[in-house]
Amino acid sequence: MGVREAYGETLARLGEVYKDIVVLDADLSGSTKTCIFAKRFPERFFNMGISEQDLMGTAAGLAAAGKIPFVSTFAIFATGRAWEQIRQSIAYSSLNVKIVASHGGITVGDDGGSHQAIEDIALMRHLPNMVVIVPTDAIEMKSIIETIVEYNGPVYVRGSRIKFPIIFDDSYKFEIGKGHVLLKGSDVTIVATGYMVHSSLEAAQRLAQEGIYVEVISMPTIKPLDEVLLLKSAAKTNAVVTVEEHLVTGGLGSAVSEVLSENYPTTLKRIGIRDKFGISGKPKQLLSHFGLTPHNIVEAAKEVLGKKKKRVSLKVVATG
Amino acid sequence: MVAVDQLEDIAKQVRRDTLVMLNRAGSGHTGGSLSSVEILTALFFSKMRHKPLDPLWDQRDRFVLSKGHAAPAFYAVLARCGYFPLEDLVSLRKLGSHLQGHPDCKFTPGVEVSTGSLGQGLSMANGISLALKLDGKPSRVYVLLGDGEVQEGQIWEAAMSAAHYKLDNLCAILDHNHLQIDGTVEEVMNIEPLSDKWRAFGWKVFNINGHDYAQILTAFDKAERTKGQPSIIIAETIKGKGVSFFENKVEYHGVAPTDEELERALRELEFDSQRG
Ligand SMILES: Cc1ncc(C[n+]2csc(CCOP(=O)(O)OP(=O)(O)O)c2C)c(N)n1
Ligand SMILES: [Mg+2]
């Protein structure tokens, strides 16, 4: 099951329990999977047409009147077209609106750069009051939706078009602001989010074959970031790689480097898109075009490991 | 119900409060505050069901000041109703005040949603109207728009939505003072034919004089009786209304009265009230 499907089904299920849930979409309910809720609860579903600014504003009003609005469209239109509506009408008053977008990142594929949100995490992360979440698999998405419905405040969840492998089991419980060590290691820390968690796990396997043991952390919550987990791991490995399907500026890589720079300066390499827009292609092709493959992660891990060793030996020379 | 002559007295007090607040703050929007005074007082002192001492009373009618820069007049009306002490008014725009430069629902009782960025209030009012309908509540929703403000695209998205969802519990009021910041609305970006536009978008339109209480209150009642579609009251107003040297002056959109102007303005209002 994909993360979109997990969202749609969970939302429809929660609709039975939470009578205050209302769902809004902007003519993309088939893609975002809010159509499942719409079918079951037509009176609580509002298609706002192709008008994302009004979509966000209406959701704000519904929240102000006590409803729990879930708002869905593609990530780029949600966070781009309606950014100022999210800022002024939602985040500024900390209204209880859940923006659950689909089609984050370049794995949107064929539709090309106009439809690939590579800056959405940055746009949402910079809004006070906003929580920013990226699911790792369908099971986590289900738990995310079950968790945020109980949380009072604005949340952005970045979903994807492609299906992700499943790594969690049904007992998994998502918590806002908690990362997970998926693999223990002491040579390098890899912090990843979304689909990149899976690529990082694959990279970790390859590195282990070469005798390099990396710690893989999945960071489903980009904001608030699990600083404690990050710093603990960085203190152990002294070398960090971040991996995200997003610009290296403003997203997970930025968040991690901000925390490390202020608290524990560490050799760091950010993997992501560097100052470019997306292009058309198949998701797999695009991931390798933009350097987001397990191979790239392996190379980055070796690079930070090399730098760390050089640093250590320099220190030995200097102090010795 | 409050009698019209009483409303007129309240309007005068609100105008005085507004001018004093703006003067003490040293900045703020004078013209568009003064043009809305009758509309706001008619709503809060006559039309709307609300309880100032229980601002979140769940049967209340709701009000959204989409043209958020008219905050001074709005705050004066809220204070005169009893939402908070009159003494608070002079803290407008000051550090630590609950009276922010533009309405902020985090701080001020009686403010339903935060506004200030023009063009966003109608969508929020629609959302509130939808929620009230879902809950089967009879409360009504009022939203005050500026005439320059309706140049925003989001207003027309929201105009479509309100008609599409048949929000007959919603009543918009358009403060048609014909001025914005850079000039007349006609010069800057013509919005006419305004009534035809709203009608074409599926709204019931009422055209009135926005400083005449009888007309304002009749229009509110007619809007309330309108079923199956949202209503908009296009209120002809005078920007800067009540102070001769501010009236119809584009340059008094966003400046506060100086001490000397305040004194002259208060004297004018005093004279008017003795005469009237
Ligand atoms: C989105 C947005 N753009 C610009 C402004 C700056 N601004 C404040 S008031 C105003 C003019 C408003 O004119 P109108 O709606 O006619 O208001 P009124 O004449 O009633 O004061 C402008 C451009 C703003 N507050 N929000
Ligand atoms: Mg105007």
mmCIF file with all atom_site columns, N, CA and C in Angstrom, chain A residues 150-204:
data_model
loop_
_atom_site.group_PDB
_atom_site.id
_atom_site.type_symbol
_atom_site.label_atom_id
_atom_site.label_alt_id
_atom_site.label_comp_id
_atom_site.label_asym_id
_atom_site.label_entity_id
_atom_site.label_seq_id
_atom_site.pdbx_PDB_ins_code
_atom_site.Cartn_x
_atom_site.Cartn_y
_atom_site.Cartn_z
_atom_site.occupancy
_atom_site.B_iso_or_equiv
_atom_site.pdbx_formal_charge
_atom_site.auth_seq_id
_atom_site.auth_comp_id
_atom_site.auth_asym_id
_atom_site.auth_atom_id
_atom_site.pdbx_PDB_model_num
ATOM 1   N N  . GLU A 1 150 ? -5.508 13.962 16.915 1.00 0.00 ? 150 GLU A N  1
ATOM 2   C CA . GLU A 1 150 ? -5.617 14.236 18.356 1.00 0.00 ? 150 GLU A CA 1
ATOM 3   C C  . GLU A 1 150 ? -4.790 15.448 18.771 1.00 0.00 ? 150 GLU A C  1
ATOM 4   N N  . TYR A 1 151 ? -3.961 15.952 17.858 1.00 0.00 ? 151 TYR A N  1
ATOM 5   C CA . TYR A 1 151 ? -3.096 17.089 18.172 1.00 0.00 ? 151 TYR A CA 1
ATOM 6   C C  . TYR A 1 151 ? -3.793 18.372 17.737 1.00 0.00 ? 151 TYR A C  1
ATOM 7   N N  . ASN A 1 152 ? -3.771 19.382 18.589 1.00 0.00 ? 152 ASN A N  1
ATOM 8   C CA . ASN A 1 152 ? -4.451 20.630 18.263 1.00 0.00 ? 152 ASN A CA 1
ATOM 9   C C  . ASN A 1 152 ? -3.460 21.667 17.734 1.00 0.00 ? 152 ASN A C  1
ATOM 10  N N  . GLY A 1 153 ? -3.473 21.915 16.435 1.00 0.00 ? 153 GLY A N  1
ATOM 11  C CA . GLY A 1 153 ? -2.576 22.896 15.834 1.00 0.00 ? 153 GLY A CA 1
ATOM 12  C C  . GLY A 1 153 ? -2.323 22.533 14.385 1.00 0.00 ? 153 GLY A C  1
ATOM 13  N N  . PRO A 1 154 ? -1.700 23.461 13.660 1.00 0.00 ? 154 PRO A N  1
ATOM 14  C CA . PRO A 1 154 ? -1.491 23.206 12.235 1.00 0.00 ? 154 PRO A CA 1
ATOM 15  C C  . PRO A 1 154 ? -0.369 22.193 11.977 1.00 0.00 ? 154 PRO A C  1
ATOM 16  N N  . VAL A 1 155 ? -0.609 21.325 11.020 1.00 0.00 ? 155 VAL A N  1
ATOM 17  C CA . VAL A 1 155 ? 0.364  20.284 10.675 1.00 0.00 ? 155 VAL A CA 1
ATOM 18  C C  . VAL A 1 155 ? 0.459  20.190 9.153  1.00 0.00 ? 155 VAL A C  1
ATOM 19  N N  . TYR A 1 156 ? 1.669  20.011 8.663  1.00 0.00 ? 156 TYR A N  1
ATOM 20  C CA . TYR A 1 156 ? 1.868  19.704 7.246  1.00 0.00 ? 156 TYR A CA 1
ATOM 21  C C  . TYR A 1 156 ? 2.434  18.300 7.129  1.00 0.00 ? 156 TYR A C  1
ATOM 22  N N  . VAL A 1 157 ? 1.761  17.460 6.360  1.00 0.00 ? 157 VAL A N  1
ATOM 23  C CA . VAL A 1 157 ? 2.266  16.109 6.099  1.00 0.00 ? 157 VAL A CA 1
ATOM 24  C C  . VAL A 1 157 ? 2.553  16.002 4.612  1.00 0.00 ? 157 VAL A C  1
ATOM 25  N N  . ARG A 1 158 ? 3.789  15.596 4.310  1.00 0.00 ? 158 ARG A N  1
ATOM 26  C CA . ARG A 1 158 ? 4.181  15.501 2.913  1.00 0.00 ? 158 ARG A CA 1
ATOM 27  C C  . ARG A 1 158 ? 4.105  14.058 2.429  1.00 0.00 ? 158 ARG A C  1
ATOM 28  N N  . GLY A 1 159 ? 3.120  13.782 1.624  1.00 0.00 ? 159 GLY A N  1
ATOM 29  C CA . GLY A 1 159 ? 3.011  12.449 1.041  1.00 0.00 ? 159 GLY A CA 1
ATOM 30  C C  . GLY A 1 159 ? 3.670  12.394 -0.327 1.00 0.00 ? 159 GLY A C  1
ATOM 31  N N  . SER A 1 160 ? 3.654  11.205 -0.905 1.00 0.00 ? 160 SER A N  1
ATOM 32  C CA . SER A 1 160 ? 4.308  11.006 -2.197 1.00 0.00 ? 160 SER A CA 1
ATOM 33  C C  . SER A 1 160 ? 3.382  10.296 -3.164 1.00 0.00 ? 160 SER A C  1
ATOM 34  N N  . ARG A 1 161 ? 3.727  10.386 -4.434 1.00 0.00 ? 161 ARG A N  1
ATOM 35  C CA . ARG A 1 161 ? 2.924  9.693  -5.433 1.00 0.00 ? 161 ARG A CA 1
ATOM 36  C C  . ARG A 1 161 ? 3.294  8.205  -5.468 1.00 0.00 ? 161 ARG A C  1
ATOM 37  N N  . ILE A 1 162 ? 4.601  7.915  -5.401 1.00 0.00 ? 162 ILE A N  1
ATOM 38  C CA . ILE A 1 162 ? 5.041  6.521  -5.571 1.00 0.00 ? 162 ILE A CA 1
ATOM 39  C C  . ILE A 1 162 ? 4.781  5.696  -4.309 1.00 0.00 ? 162 ILE A C  1
ATOM 40  N N  . LYS A 1 163 ? 4.752  4.395  -4.511 1.00 0.00 ? 163 LYS A N  1
ATOM 41  C CA . LYS A 1 163 ? 4.588  3.495  -3.368 1.00 0.00 ? 163 LYS A CA 1
ATOM 42  C C  . LYS A 1 163 ? 5.936  3.307  -2.688 1.00 0.00 ? 163 LYS A C  1
ATOM 43  N N  . PHE A 1 164 ? 5.917  3.269  -1.363 1.00 0.00 ? 164 PHE A N  1
ATOM 44  C CA . PHE A 1 164 ? 7.146  3.024  -0.599 1.00 0.00 ? 164 PHE A CA 1
ATOM 45  C C  . PHE A 1 164 ? 7.132  1.574  -0.104 1.00 0.00 ? 164 PHE A C  1
ATOM 46  N N  . PRO A 1 165 ? 8.318  0.954  0.051  1.00 0.00 ? 165 PRO A N  1
ATOM 47  C CA . PRO A 1 165 ? 8.345  -0.353 0.721  1.00 0.00 ? 165 PRO A CA 1
ATOM 48  C C  . PRO A 1 165 ? 7.861  -0.188 2.167  1.00 0.00 ? 165 PRO A C  1
ATOM 49  N N  . ILE A 1 166 ? 7.430  -1.290 2.757  1.00 0.00 ? 166 ILE A N  1
ATOM 50  C CA . ILE A 1 166 ? 6.969  -1.247 4.152  1.00 0.00 ? 166 ILE A CA 1
ATOM 51  C C  . ILE A 1 166 ? 8.122  -1.701 5.050  1.00 0.00 ? 166 ILE A C  1
ATOM 52  N N  . ILE A 1 167 ? 8.431  -0.915 6.078  1.00 0.00 ? 167 ILE A N  1
ATOM 53  C CA . ILE A 1 167 ? 9.468  -1.360 7.018  1.00 0.00 ? 167 ILE A CA 1
ATOM 54  C C  . ILE A 1 167 ? 8.946  -1.514 8.442  1.00 0.00 ? 167 ILE A C  1
ATOM 55  N N  . PHE A 1 168 ? 7.847  -0.827 8.761  1.00 0.00 ? 168 PHE A N  1
ATOM 56  C CA . PHE A 1 168 ? 7.334  -0.939 10.131 1.00 0.00 ? 168 PHE A CA 1
ATOM 57  C C  . PHE A 1 168 ? 6.283  -2.041 10.204 1.00 0.00 ? 168 PHE A C  1
ATOM 58  N N  . ASP A 1 169 ? 6.076  -2.590 11.421 1.00 0.00 ? 169 ASP A N  1
ATOM 59  C CA . ASP A 1 169 ? 4.970  -3.534 11.547 1.00 0.00 ? 169 ASP A CA 1
ATOM 60  C C  . ASP A 1 169 ? 3.767  -2.855 12.204 1.00 0.00 ? 169 ASP A C  1
ATOM 61  N N  . ASP A 1 170 ? 2.671  -3.562 12.246 1.00 0.00 ? 170 ASP A N  1
ATOM 62  C CA . ASP A 1 170 ? 1.403  -2.959 12.652 1.00 0.00 ? 170 ASP A CA 1
ATOM 63  C C  . ASP A 1 170 ? 1.405  -2.362 14.055 1.00 0.00 ? 170 ASP A C  1
ATOM 64  N N  . SER A 1 171 ? 2.356  -2.803 14.885 1.00 0.00 ? 171 SER A N  1
ATOM 65  C CA . SER A 1 171 ? 2.388  -2.281 16.251 1.00 0.00 ? 171 SER A CA 1
ATOM 66  C C  . SER A 1 171 ? 3.037  -0.893 16.311 1.00 0.00 ? 171 SER A C  1
ATOM 67  N N  . TYR A 1 172 ? 3.582  -0.439 15.182 1.00 0.00 ? 172 TYR A N  1
ATOM 68  C CA . TYR A 1 172 ? 4.304  0.832  15.170 1.00 0.00 ? 172 TYR A CA 1
ATOM 69  C C  . TYR A 1 172 ? 3.422  1.993  15.610 1.00 0.00 ? 172 TYR A C  1
ATOM 70  N N  . LYS A 1 173 ? 4.019  2.879  16.442 1.00 0.00 ? 173 LYS A N  1
ATOM 71  C CA . LYS A 1 173 ? 3.279  4.044  16.907 1.00 0.00 ? 173 LYS A CA 1
ATOM 72  C C  . LYS A 1 173 ? 4.103  5.293  16.637 1.00 0.00 ? 173 LYS A C  1
ATOM 73  N N  . PHE A 1 174 ? 3.574  6.168  15.802 1.00 0.00 ? 174 PHE A N  1
ATOM 74  C CA . PHE A 1 174 ? 4.244  7.433  15.496 1.00 0.00 ? 174 PHE A CA 1
ATOM 75  C C  . PHE A 1 174 ? 4.048  8.422  16.637 1.00 0.00 ? 174 PHE A C  1
ATOM 76  N N  . GLU A 1 175 ? 5.120  9.185  16.905 1.00 0.00 ? 175 GLU A N  1
ATOM 77  C CA . GLU A 1 175 ? 5.009  10.275 17.880 1.00 0.00 ? 175 GLU A CA 1
ATOM 78  C C  . GLU A 1 175 ? 5.577  11.536 17.257 1.00 0.00 ? 175 GLU A C  1
ATOM 79  N N  . ILE A 1 176 ? 4.864  12.655 17.381 1.00 0.00 ? 176 ILE A N  1
ATOM 80  C CA . ILE A 1 176 ? 5.367  13.914 16.834 1.00 0.00 ? 176 ILE A CA 1
ATOM 81  C C  . ILE A 1 176 ? 6.713  14.236 17.486 1.00 0.00 ? 176 ILE A C  1
ATOM 82  N N  . GLY A 1 177 ? 7.717  14.523 16.652 1.00 0.00 ? 177 GLY A N  1
ATOM 83  C CA . GLY A 1 177 ? 9.007  14.947 17.184 1.00 0.00 ? 177 GLY A CA 1
ATOM 84  C C  . GLY A 1 177 ? 9.944  13.815 17.575 1.00 0.00 ? 177 GLY A C  1
ATOM 85  N N  . LYS A 1 178 ? 9.581  12.584 17.236 1.00 0.00 ? 178 LYS A N  1
ATOM 86  C CA . LYS A 1 178 ? 10.448 11.460 17.586 1.00 0.00 ? 178 LYS A CA 1
ATOM 87  C C  . LYS A 1 178 ? 11.017 10.803 16.328 1.00 0.00 ? 178 LYS A C  1
ATOM 88  N N  . GLY A 1 179 ? 12.358 10.721 16.291 1.00 0.00 ? 179 GLY A N  1
ATOM 89  C CA . GLY A 1 179 ? 13.019 9.976  15.221 1.00 0.00 ? 179 GLY A CA 1
ATOM 90  C C  . GLY A 1 179 ? 13.287 8.551  15.680 1.00 0.00 ? 179 GLY A C  1
ATOM 91  N N  . HIS A 1 180 ? 13.757 7.729  14.761 1.00 0.00 ? 180 HIS A N  1
ATOM 92  C CA . HIS A 1 180 ? 13.996 6.328  15.106 1.00 0.00 ? 180 HIS A CA 1
ATOM 93  C C  . HIS A 1 180 ? 15.341 5.870  14.594 1.00 0.00 ? 180 HIS A C  1
ATOM 94  N N  . VAL A 1 181 ? 16.088 5.188  15.465 1.00 0.00 ? 181 VAL A N  1
ATOM 95  C CA . VAL A 1 181 ? 17.313 4.538  14.998 1.00 0.00 ? 181 VAL A CA 1
ATOM 96  C C  . VAL A 1 181 ? 16.887 3.202  14.392 1.00 0.00 ? 181 VAL A C  1
ATOM 97  N N  . LEU A 1 182 ? 17.009 3.105  13.083 1.00 0.00 ? 182 LEU A N  1
ATOM 98  C CA . LEU A 1 182 ? 16.558 1.874  12.409 1.00 0.00 ? 182 LEU A CA 1
ATOM 99  C C  . LEU A 1 182 ? 17.688 0.852  12.374 1.00 0.00 ? 182 LEU A C  1
ATOM 100 N N  . LEU A 1 183 ? 18.905 1.370  12.416 1.00 0.00 ? 183 LEU A N  1
ATOM 101 C CA . LEU A 1 183 ? 20.078 0.497  12.354 1.00 0.00 ? 183 LEU A CA 1
ATOM 102 C C  . LEU A 1 183 ? 21.153 1.142  13.215 1.00 0.00 ? 183 LEU A C  1
ATOM 103 N N  . LYS A 1 184 ? 21.764 0.343  14.089 1.00 0.00 ? 184 LYS A N  1
ATOM 104 C CA . LYS A 1 184 ? 22.810 0.916  14.943 1.00 0.00 ? 184 LYS A CA 1
ATOM 105 C C  . LYS A 1 184 ? 24.166 0.821  14.255 1.00 0.00 ? 184 LYS A C  1
ATOM 106 N N  . GLY A 1 185 ? 25.002 1.815  14.483 1.00 0.00 ? 185 GLY A N  1
ATOM 107 C CA . GLY A 1 185 ? 26.331 1.810  13.896 1.00 0.00 ? 185 GLY A CA 1
ATOM 108 C C  . GLY A 1 185 ? 27.165 2.884  14.545 1.00 0.00 ? 185 GLY A C  1
ATOM 109 N N  . SER A 1 186 ? 28.496 2.858  14.345 1.00 0.00 ? 186 SER A N  1
ATOM 110 C CA . SER A 1 186 ? 29.326 3.848  15.039 1.00 0.00 ? 186 SER A CA 1
ATOM 111 C C  . SER A 1 186 ? 30.228 4.636  14.103 1.00 0.00 ? 186 SER A C  1
ATOM 112 N N  . ASP A 1 187 ? 30.243 4.307  12.826 1.00 0.00 ? 187 ASP A N  1
ATOM 113 C CA . ASP A 1 187 ? 31.158 5.009  11.916 1.00 0.00 ? 187 ASP A CA 1
ATOM 114 C C  . ASP A 1 187 ? 30.579 6.313  11.377 1.00 0.00 ? 187 ASP A C  1
ATOM 115 N N  . VAL A 1 188 ? 29.346 6.244  10.918 1.00 0.00 ? 188 VAL A N  1
ATOM 116 C CA . VAL A 1 188 ? 28.694 7.407  10.311 1.00 0.00 ? 188 VAL A CA 1
ATOM 117 C C  . VAL A 1 188 ? 27.201 7.370  10.676 1.00 0.00 ? 188 VAL A C  1
ATOM 118 N N  . THR A 1 189 ? 26.605 8.560  10.877 1.00 0.00 ? 189 THR A N  1
ATOM 119 C CA . THR A 1 189 ? 25.152 8.638  11.070 1.00 0.00 ? 189 THR A CA 1
ATOM 120 C C  . THR A 1 189 ? 24.501 9.071  9.760  1.00 0.00 ? 189 THR A C  1
ATOM 121 N N  . ILE A 1 190 ? 23.513 8.324  9.328  1.00 0.00 ? 190 ILE A N  1
ATOM 122 C CA . ILE A 1 190 ? 22.732 8.760  8.170  1.00 0.00 ? 190 ILE A CA 1
ATOM 123 C C  . ILE A 1 190 ? 21.347 9.137  8.670  1.00 0.00 ? 190 ILE A C  1
ATOM 124 N N  . VAL A 1 191 ? 20.974 10.406 8.427  1.00 0.00 ? 191 VAL A N  1
ATOM 125 C CA . VAL A 1 191 ? 19.637 10.869 8.823  1.00 0.00 ? 191 VAL A CA 1
ATOM 126 C C  . VAL A 1 191 ? 18.838 11.054 7.543  1.00 0.00 ? 191 VAL A C  1
ATOM 127 N N  . ALA A 1 192 ? 17.732 10.339 7.446  1.00 0.00 ? 192 ALA A N  1
ATOM 128 C CA . ALA A 1 192 ? 16.955 10.402 6.204  1.00 0.00 ? 192 ALA A CA 1
ATOM 129 C C  . ALA A 1 192 ? 15.483 10.585 6.510  1.00 0.00 ? 192 ALA A C  1
ATOM 130 N N  . THR A 1 193 ? 14.751 10.995 5.472  1.00 0.00 ? 193 THR A N  1
ATOM 131 C CA . THR A 1 193 ? 13.317 11.154 5.634  1.00 0.00 ? 193 THR A CA 1
ATOM 132 C C  . THR A 1 193 ? 12.595 10.701 4.376  1.00 0.00 ? 193 THR A C  1
ATOM 133 N N  . GLY A 1 194 ? 11.355 10.225 4.533  1.00 0.00 ? 194 GLY A N  1
ATOM 134 C CA . GLY A 1 194 ? 10.541 9.808  3.394  1.00 0.00 ? 194 GLY A CA 1
ATOM 135 C C  . GLY A 1 194 ? 11.132 8.616  2.664  1.00 0.00 ? 194 GLY A C  1
ATOM 136 N N  . TYR A 1 195 ? 11.027 8.639  1.374  1.00 0.00 ? 195 TYR A N  1
ATOM 137 C CA . TYR A 1 195 ? 11.504 7.532  0.554  1.00 0.00 ? 195 TYR A CA 1
ATOM 138 C C  . TYR A 1 195 ? 13.006 7.299  0.756  1.00 0.00 ? 195 TYR A C  1
ATOM 139 N N  . MET A 1 196 ? 13.732 8.339  1.086  1.00 0.00 ? 196 MET A N  1
ATOM 140 C CA . MET A 1 196 ? 15.185 8.238  1.232  1.00 0.00 ? 196 MET A CA 1
ATOM 141 C C  . MET A 1 196 ? 15.605 7.354  2.401  1.00 0.00 ? 196 MET A C  1
ATOM 142 N N  . VAL A 1 197 ? 14.682 7.083  3.303  1.00 0.00 ? 197 VAL A N  1
ATOM 143 C CA . VAL A 1 197 ? 15.000 6.161  4.401  1.00 0.00 ? 197 VAL A CA 1
ATOM 144 C C  . VAL A 1 197 ? 15.289 4.776  3.811  1.00 0.00 ? 197 VAL A C  1
ATOM 145 N N  . HIS A 1 198 ? 14.496 4.403  2.832  1.00 0.00 ? 198 HIS A N  1
ATOM 146 C CA . HIS A 1 198 ? 14.669 3.079  2.226  1.00 0.00 ? 198 HIS A CA 1
ATOM 147 C C  . HIS A 1 198 ? 15.994 3.002  1.472  1.00 0.00 ? 198 HIS A C  1
ATOM 148 N N  . SER A 1 199 ? 16.323 4.057  0.752  1.00 0.00 ? 199 SER A N  1
ATOM 149 C CA . SER A 1 199 ? 17.601 4.088  0.031  1.00 0.00 ? 199 SER A CA 1
ATOM 150 C C  . SER A 1 199 ? 18.764 4.069  1.015  1.00 0.00 ? 199 SER A C  1
ATOM 151 N N  . SER A 1 200 ? 18.573 4.705  2.157  1.00 0.00 ? 200 SER A N  1
ATOM 152 C CA . SER A 1 200 ? 19.645 4.755  3.157  1.00 0.00 ? 200 SER A CA 1
ATOM 153 C C  . SER A 1 200 ? 19.868 3.372  3.775  1.00 0.00 ? 200 SER A C  1
ATOM 154 N N  . LEU A 1 201 ? 18.787 2.646  3.988  1.00 0.00 ? 201 LEU A N  1
ATOM 155 C CA . LEU A 1 201 ? 18.927 1.287  4.543  1.00 0.00 ? 201 LEU A CA 1
ATOM 156 C C  . LEU A 1 201 ? 19.677 0.390  3.558  1.00 0.00 ? 201 LEU A C  1
ATOM 157 N N  . GLU A 1 202 ? 19.386 0.586  2.287  1.00 0.00 ? 202 GLU A N  1
ATOM 158 C CA . GLU A 1 202 ? 20.091 -0.203 1.270  1.00 0.00 ? 202 GLU A CA 1
ATOM 159 C C  . GLU A 1 202 ? 21.572 0.177  1.239  1.00 0.00 ? 202 GLU A C  1
ATOM 160 N N  . ALA A 1 203 ? 21.838 1.475  1.321  1.00 0.00 ? 203 ALA A N  1
ATOM 161 C CA . ALA A 1 203 ? 23.235 1.933  1.343  1.00 0.00 ? 203 ALA A CA 1
ATOM 162 C C  . ALA A 1 203 ? 23.962 1.361  2.556  1.00 0.00 ? 203 ALA A C  1
ATOM 163 N N  . ALA A 1 204 ? 23.268 1.319  3.677  1.00 0.00 ? 204 ALA A N  1
ATOM 164 C CA . ALA A 1 204 ? 23.884 0.819  4.916  1.00 0.00 ? 204 ALA A CA 1
ATOM 165 C C  . ALA A 1 204 ? 24.312 -0.640 4.757  1.00 0.00 ? 204 ALA A C  1
#
